[in-house]
Amino acid sequence: MSPTLSRRSALRLLGSAVAVAAAATGTGTAAGAHAATRRGDAPANRRVEGLIARLTLDEKISLLHGATDPDPLGQAGYVPGVPRLGIPPLRLADGPAGVRVTRHATALPAPVLLAAAFDPDLARRYGQVIGREGRALGQDVLLSPMVNLVRTPYGGRNFETFGEDPLAAADLVAAEIRGIQDEGLVATVKHFALNNQEKDRMSVDVRIDEQTLHEVELRAFEAAVDAGVGAVMGAYNKVNGTFACESGPLLTDVLRERWGFEGWVMTDWSAAHSTVASITAGLDMEMPDGTYFGAPLKKAVRDGGVSERYVDRAVRRVLTVMDRFGLLDGSAPPRPERDPAAGAAVALEVAKAGATLLRNEDRALPLAGAAARSIAVVGPTGAFPFVSGGGSAHVVPDRAESPLDAIRARAGRGAHVSYALGEDLYGKPLPDGALSGAVDPEGQEVPAGRTWTYEGTLTVADADEWTLVVHYSGERPLVRLDGEDLYPVRAGYAEYFQGGLVTAAPDGLSVRRRTLRLGAGAHKVEITAKGGARGQVFRLRRVTGATRAQDVAEAVRTARAARSVVLFAYEDATEGQDRTTLALPGHQAELIEAVTAANPRTTVVLNTSSSTAMPWLPRTAAVLQMYYPGQEGAAATAAVLFGDCDPGGRLTQTFPADDAHHPVAGDPLRYPGGDGVEEYSEGVHAGHRWYDAQGVRPLFPFGHGLSYTSFAYEDLRVRESRRGLEVTFTVRNTGRRDGVEVAQVYVGRSPDLRLDQAVRILGGYRRLTLRAGERRRVGVTVTRRTLSSWDAKRHGWVLGTGRRTVWAGSSSRALRLRTTAEVTS
């Protein structure tokens, strides 16, 4: 029996065993057990083969590309099905942090915050919420989870994924997929592979060696396959010279033959580049249309350019997954009703569990006594809830309270909670008479079917930096200043994928900005606005150096008058574009400097996508990382600030000190690439491994996070077993409060391998909740896979034998205990 066949057989047997176990123990949902039992069984195979035999070529091809939904729900994709044979349509929705349709859904915290909890069981329940809601909202396939690693701190989608470490990402993606598919929704792991930046993502050629590919990037994808994921989404970029969606080495050699994947592979949206090369390489479905897999595929079959067996193969893969989920014989469980309360409860739990306390000087947190009765809240995201990132991650939440309201409610009637804006996101009305002529810059209405035009002047009293902000409810108005288009159409998806905060005003109007230096005097303004089918309203506002100084001065006055300050800072990331710096956007750094100078008892709450430079850090009392916390983020933030729960999160990505000291700094070939090529020349030294290899001190290390109590580590012991290394040690809560610790185990190099190895790798972890004074014996298994390296000469894994160092501690740099253990073959 070949290794490939053996692998596939094992996967089928595993699926049946899971179903039997679930039925016997009562664990797992009916949908999950149903899906598992259908994997590879004979009736299902006969059903699929019977359908393929009856399908016409046109019908087969219609199952292999997206089409226009006759009854759209705002989802990302649609495949029409074949009604005459009872093959239903498929609706495919985005969903990294909730189901993205035009209807309300639970807006969960961003996956990066989920990951910070280091809790696979919580990831499974996170997936269950999305799975249930996806089916309740009429969806069949979820275009999530994303498991590309955080390689560059500038990645625009870092908030959508789990972090920089292959092991942690593998554990979490597998758990989330099981949760999603337990509810009967097909999960799609993405983006296969190496889509670790948004810059030039449609064209960049990622060059990577075989060892790095398998040890770093592919481990989590393999875990997704092992978890039974139904679909895989191919990436936009090239991999070693070939577009990922037509890469035979990836789609067939690795995914099918080595891992035994039996689901279907779809493109990312408009990521196909060929017909024959793609389908023969292993691509099964083109989204969102049939540019290559529509009429061109039919012509290729008719002309003999591609055998119809490749079409049958792709159709078989799609139908097999549909049948596994009960979509072909009507045995899928009925679509459930949404349960908003249950979804909100999980969203709150995740936000509290992933809240990561980075700094806490002199026990500034939790707020208590006088500090809890006199509070100044500063910053725009203190008053406007920052729910989610932009692009395909955006969700329409049921509700979203502002942190200011949550803090006021938690502080109680006897407390005084004041507020100052500090940093203006949406602009202030133009000065009276600044625009000449008949125009209402605060609410110009344009009737349906009409076009409104304006020509006049903007009079500027003093030379200053101006940010001109346009708010609009329909098609974006064309605004020219001194002949220049202030808001040109952006290239590609950047026009459509905007952030989750700064591109929508509190009243729902879309927002665009342009910052430029204006001299004193009159400036020519031309505006053209179309009413469209429904009419629209637009506003024109401004932020200037003068208004900004006023906002900062108000924030300073408010901070001085309060006992403690909670300053909210933001960074708004989105699909389609990378960040250009680790610094906070706008003038937030200056705001933090001014407020901390006025009141050193300032806690900075970060609503950011990933790592952030903090030149202002030494002047703060505390820093709380909340990422994009979802619809319950305000309640979770207040709970952590007041100590109603312990901050349970730990970093799944290293925070660099600045833009010059991180794995891709100073080497444009590593990022963003040169002449269309990007090189992963850091090799296996990804994330925290690079900092160890280079001896670079980060701002905050991987695994870092503070508790409101303290912990001691004792009595580290290691023994070898058939599974790998069995590591045990004791963790003791030495403080006076109950608290959460994430105990981490790291393993050093093998002396017997002549391969590139990291200084140390994450071997395992355990999330612990310990009562004050409680001690617990912790066991962590470091698996043989984790102890192995990929040997490119053998094209396989090799166990790292010999005496290896084992550490236990609270982060990659806070290693409390150390010993050695012998690994034998």
Short mmCIF file of N, CA and C in Angstrom, two decimals, residues 83-157:
data_model
loop_
_atom_site.label_atom_id
_atom_site.label_comp_id
_atom_site.label_asym_id
_atom_site.label_seq_id
_atom_site.Cartn_x
_atom_site.Cartn_y
_atom_site.Cartn_z
N PRO A 83 -30.48 22.36 -10.19
CA PRO A 83 -31.80 22.04 -9.64
C PRO A 83 -32.39 20.73 -10.17
N ARG A 84 -32.17 20.40 -11.44
CA ARG A 84 -32.83 19.21 -12.00
C ARG A 84 -32.35 17.92 -11.36
N LEU A 85 -31.15 17.96 -10.77
CA LEU A 85 -30.61 16.77 -10.11
C LEU A 85 -30.60 16.91 -8.59
N GLY A 86 -31.24 17.97 -8.10
CA GLY A 86 -31.32 18.15 -6.66
C GLY A 86 -30.03 18.62 -6.01
N ILE A 87 -29.11 19.18 -6.81
CA ILE A 87 -27.88 19.73 -6.25
C ILE A 87 -28.15 21.18 -5.87
N PRO A 88 -28.13 21.51 -4.59
CA PRO A 88 -28.51 22.86 -4.17
C PRO A 88 -27.41 23.87 -4.43
N PRO A 89 -27.73 25.14 -4.43
CA PRO A 89 -26.69 26.16 -4.56
C PRO A 89 -25.84 26.23 -3.30
N LEU A 90 -24.69 26.86 -3.43
CA LEU A 90 -23.81 27.12 -2.29
C LEU A 90 -23.67 28.62 -2.13
N ARG A 91 -23.84 29.07 -0.91
CA ARG A 91 -23.56 30.47 -0.59
C ARG A 91 -22.34 30.50 0.32
N LEU A 92 -21.39 31.38 -0.03
CA LEU A 92 -20.10 31.43 0.64
C LEU A 92 -19.91 32.80 1.27
N ALA A 93 -19.68 32.83 2.58
CA ALA A 93 -19.58 34.10 3.30
C ALA A 93 -18.22 34.24 3.96
N ASP A 94 -17.71 35.48 3.97
CA ASP A 94 -16.53 35.78 4.76
C ASP A 94 -16.86 35.60 6.23
N GLY A 95 -15.83 35.36 7.03
CA GLY A 95 -16.15 35.15 8.43
C GLY A 95 -14.99 34.97 9.37
N PRO A 96 -13.91 35.73 9.27
CA PRO A 96 -12.84 35.53 10.25
C PRO A 96 -13.25 35.88 11.67
N ALA A 97 -14.18 36.83 11.83
CA ALA A 97 -14.59 37.23 13.18
C ALA A 97 -16.10 37.35 13.28
N GLY A 98 -16.81 36.53 12.52
CA GLY A 98 -18.26 36.59 12.45
C GLY A 98 -18.68 36.52 11.00
N VAL A 99 -19.95 36.30 10.75
CA VAL A 99 -20.44 36.08 9.39
C VAL A 99 -20.69 37.43 8.71
N ARG A 100 -19.98 37.65 7.60
CA ARG A 100 -20.09 38.95 6.92
C ARG A 100 -21.15 38.88 5.83
N VAL A 101 -22.36 39.26 6.19
CA VAL A 101 -23.45 39.47 5.24
C VAL A 101 -24.06 40.82 5.58
N THR A 102 -25.14 41.19 4.90
CA THR A 102 -25.75 42.49 5.16
C THR A 102 -26.67 42.46 6.37
N ARG A 103 -26.89 41.29 6.94
CA ARG A 103 -27.73 41.18 8.12
C ARG A 103 -26.87 41.20 9.38
N HIS A 104 -27.53 41.36 10.51
CA HIS A 104 -26.82 41.38 11.78
C HIS A 104 -26.25 40.00 12.10
N ALA A 105 -25.07 40.02 12.71
CA ALA A 105 -24.42 38.80 13.17
C ALA A 105 -23.60 39.15 14.39
N THR A 106 -23.21 38.14 15.14
CA THR A 106 -22.33 38.38 16.29
C THR A 106 -20.96 38.81 15.79
N ALA A 107 -20.53 39.98 16.21
CA ALA A 107 -19.19 40.48 15.86
C ALA A 107 -18.24 40.01 16.94
N LEU A 108 -17.55 38.92 16.67
CA LEU A 108 -16.60 38.35 17.61
C LEU A 108 -15.30 39.15 17.62
N PRO A 109 -14.50 39.02 18.66
CA PRO A 109 -13.18 39.65 18.62
C PRO A 109 -12.35 39.11 17.47
N ALA A 110 -11.39 39.90 17.01
CA ALA A 110 -10.53 39.48 15.92
C ALA A 110 -9.78 38.20 16.31
N PRO A 111 -9.48 37.34 15.33
CA PRO A 111 -8.75 36.10 15.65
C PRO A 111 -7.45 36.32 16.41
N VAL A 112 -6.76 37.44 16.17
CA VAL A 112 -5.51 37.68 16.90
C VAL A 112 -5.77 37.81 18.39
N LEU A 113 -6.94 38.32 18.77
CA LEU A 113 -7.28 38.41 20.19
C LEU A 113 -7.69 37.04 20.72
N LEU A 114 -8.44 36.29 19.93
CA LEU A 114 -8.76 34.91 20.30
C LEU A 114 -7.48 34.11 20.55
N ALA A 115 -6.51 34.25 19.67
CA ALA A 115 -5.27 33.50 19.80
C ALA A 115 -4.55 33.84 21.09
N ALA A 116 -4.66 35.09 21.52
CA ALA A 116 -3.95 35.53 22.73
C ALA A 116 -4.39 34.77 23.97
N ALA A 117 -5.55 34.14 23.91
CA ALA A 117 -6.01 33.35 25.05
C ALA A 117 -5.28 32.02 25.16
N PHE A 118 -4.60 31.57 24.12
CA PHE A 118 -3.89 30.29 24.13
C PHE A 118 -4.82 29.17 24.63
N ASP A 119 -6.02 29.12 24.05
CA ASP A 119 -7.04 28.20 24.56
C ASP A 119 -7.76 27.53 23.39
N PRO A 120 -7.31 26.35 22.95
CA PRO A 120 -7.98 25.68 21.82
C PRO A 120 -9.46 25.41 22.07
N ASP A 121 -9.85 25.11 23.32
CA ASP A 121 -11.27 24.87 23.57
C ASP A 121 -12.09 26.13 23.33
N LEU A 122 -11.56 27.28 23.70
CA LEU A 122 -12.25 28.54 23.42
C LEU A 122 -12.32 28.78 21.92
N ALA A 123 -11.27 28.43 21.19
CA ALA A 123 -11.28 28.56 19.74
C ALA A 123 -12.36 27.69 19.12
N ARG A 124 -12.57 26.51 19.68
CA ARG A 124 -13.63 25.64 19.18
C ARG A 124 -15.00 26.29 19.39
N ARG A 125 -15.23 26.85 20.56
CA ARG A 125 -16.52 27.49 20.82
C ARG A 125 -16.70 28.76 19.99
N TYR A 126 -15.63 29.47 19.75
CA TYR A 126 -15.64 30.62 18.81
C TYR A 126 -16.11 30.15 17.44
N GLY A 127 -15.56 29.02 16.98
CA GLY A 127 -15.97 28.47 15.70
C GLY A 127 -17.43 28.03 15.70
N GLN A 128 -17.89 27.51 16.82
CA GLN A 128 -19.29 27.06 16.88
C GLN A 128 -20.25 28.23 16.71
N VAL A 129 -19.91 29.37 17.29
CA VAL A 129 -20.78 30.55 17.12
C VAL A 129 -20.88 30.91 15.65
N ILE A 130 -19.74 30.95 14.96
CA ILE A 130 -19.76 31.31 13.54
C ILE A 130 -20.47 30.23 12.73
N GLY A 131 -20.22 28.97 13.06
CA GLY A 131 -20.87 27.89 12.32
C GLY A 131 -22.38 27.94 12.43
N ARG A 132 -22.89 28.12 13.64
CA ARG A 132 -24.33 28.19 13.83
C ARG A 132 -24.91 29.41 13.11
N GLU A 133 -24.27 30.56 13.27
CA GLU A 133 -24.82 31.77 12.66
C GLU A 133 -24.72 31.72 11.15
N GLY A 134 -23.65 31.12 10.63
CA GLY A 134 -23.55 31.00 9.18
C GLY A 134 -24.71 30.23 8.60
N ARG A 135 -25.05 29.12 9.22
CA ARG A 135 -26.18 28.34 8.72
C ARG A 135 -27.49 29.08 8.96
N ALA A 136 -27.62 29.74 10.11
CA ALA A 136 -28.85 30.48 10.39
C ALA A 136 -29.06 31.61 9.40
N LEU A 137 -27.97 32.17 8.89
CA LEU A 137 -28.05 33.28 7.94
C LEU A 137 -28.01 32.81 6.49
N GLY A 138 -28.30 31.53 6.27
CA GLY A 138 -28.46 31.02 4.91
C GLY A 138 -27.18 30.69 4.18
N GLN A 139 -26.09 30.56 4.92
CA GLN A 139 -24.80 30.29 4.29
C GLN A 139 -24.46 28.80 4.37
N ASP A 140 -23.62 28.35 3.44
CA ASP A 140 -23.21 26.95 3.39
C ASP A 140 -21.71 26.77 3.59
N VAL A 141 -20.94 27.79 3.21
CA VAL A 141 -19.49 27.71 3.27
C VAL A 141 -18.96 28.98 3.93
N LEU A 142 -18.05 28.80 4.86
CA LEU A 142 -17.40 29.93 5.52
C LEU A 142 -16.01 30.09 4.93
N LEU A 143 -15.67 31.29 4.50
CA LEU A 143 -14.35 31.57 3.91
C LEU A 143 -13.38 31.95 5.03
N SER A 144 -13.17 31.03 5.90
CA SER A 144 -12.35 31.24 7.09
C SER A 144 -12.18 29.87 7.76
N PRO A 145 -11.16 29.68 8.58
CA PRO A 145 -10.24 30.66 9.16
C PRO A 145 -8.98 30.89 8.31
N MET A 146 -8.36 32.03 8.57
CA MET A 146 -7.09 32.38 7.94
C MET A 146 -5.96 31.96 8.87
N VAL A 147 -4.93 31.32 8.30
CA VAL A 147 -3.88 30.80 9.14
C VAL A 147 -2.48 31.16 8.64
N ASN A 148 -2.40 32.11 7.72
CA ASN A 148 -1.07 32.61 7.33
C ASN A 148 -0.43 33.26 8.55
N LEU A 149 0.84 33.02 8.74
CA LEU A 149 1.52 33.50 9.94
C LEU A 149 1.82 34.99 9.86
N VAL A 150 1.94 35.61 11.03
CA VAL A 150 2.41 36.99 11.11
C VAL A 150 3.91 36.97 10.87
N ARG A 151 4.30 37.35 9.66
CA ARG A 151 5.73 37.37 9.31
C ARG A 151 6.30 38.78 9.38
N THR A 152 5.53 39.75 8.92
CA THR A 152 5.93 41.15 8.98
C THR A 152 4.95 41.90 9.87
N PRO A 153 5.44 42.78 10.73
CA PRO A 153 4.52 43.54 11.58
C PRO A 153 3.63 44.50 10.80
N TYR A 154 3.94 44.68 9.52
CA TYR A 154 3.16 45.62 8.70
C TYR A 154 1.97 44.97 8.01
N GLY A 155 1.84 43.65 8.12
CA GLY A 155 0.79 42.95 7.38
C GLY A 155 -0.59 43.50 7.67
N GLY A 156 -1.31 43.87 6.63
CA GLY A 156 -2.63 44.48 6.80
C GLY A 156 -3.67 43.56 7.37
N ARG A 157 -3.43 42.24 7.30
CA ARG A 157 -4.42 41.29 7.81
C ARG A 157 -3.89 40.52 9.03
#
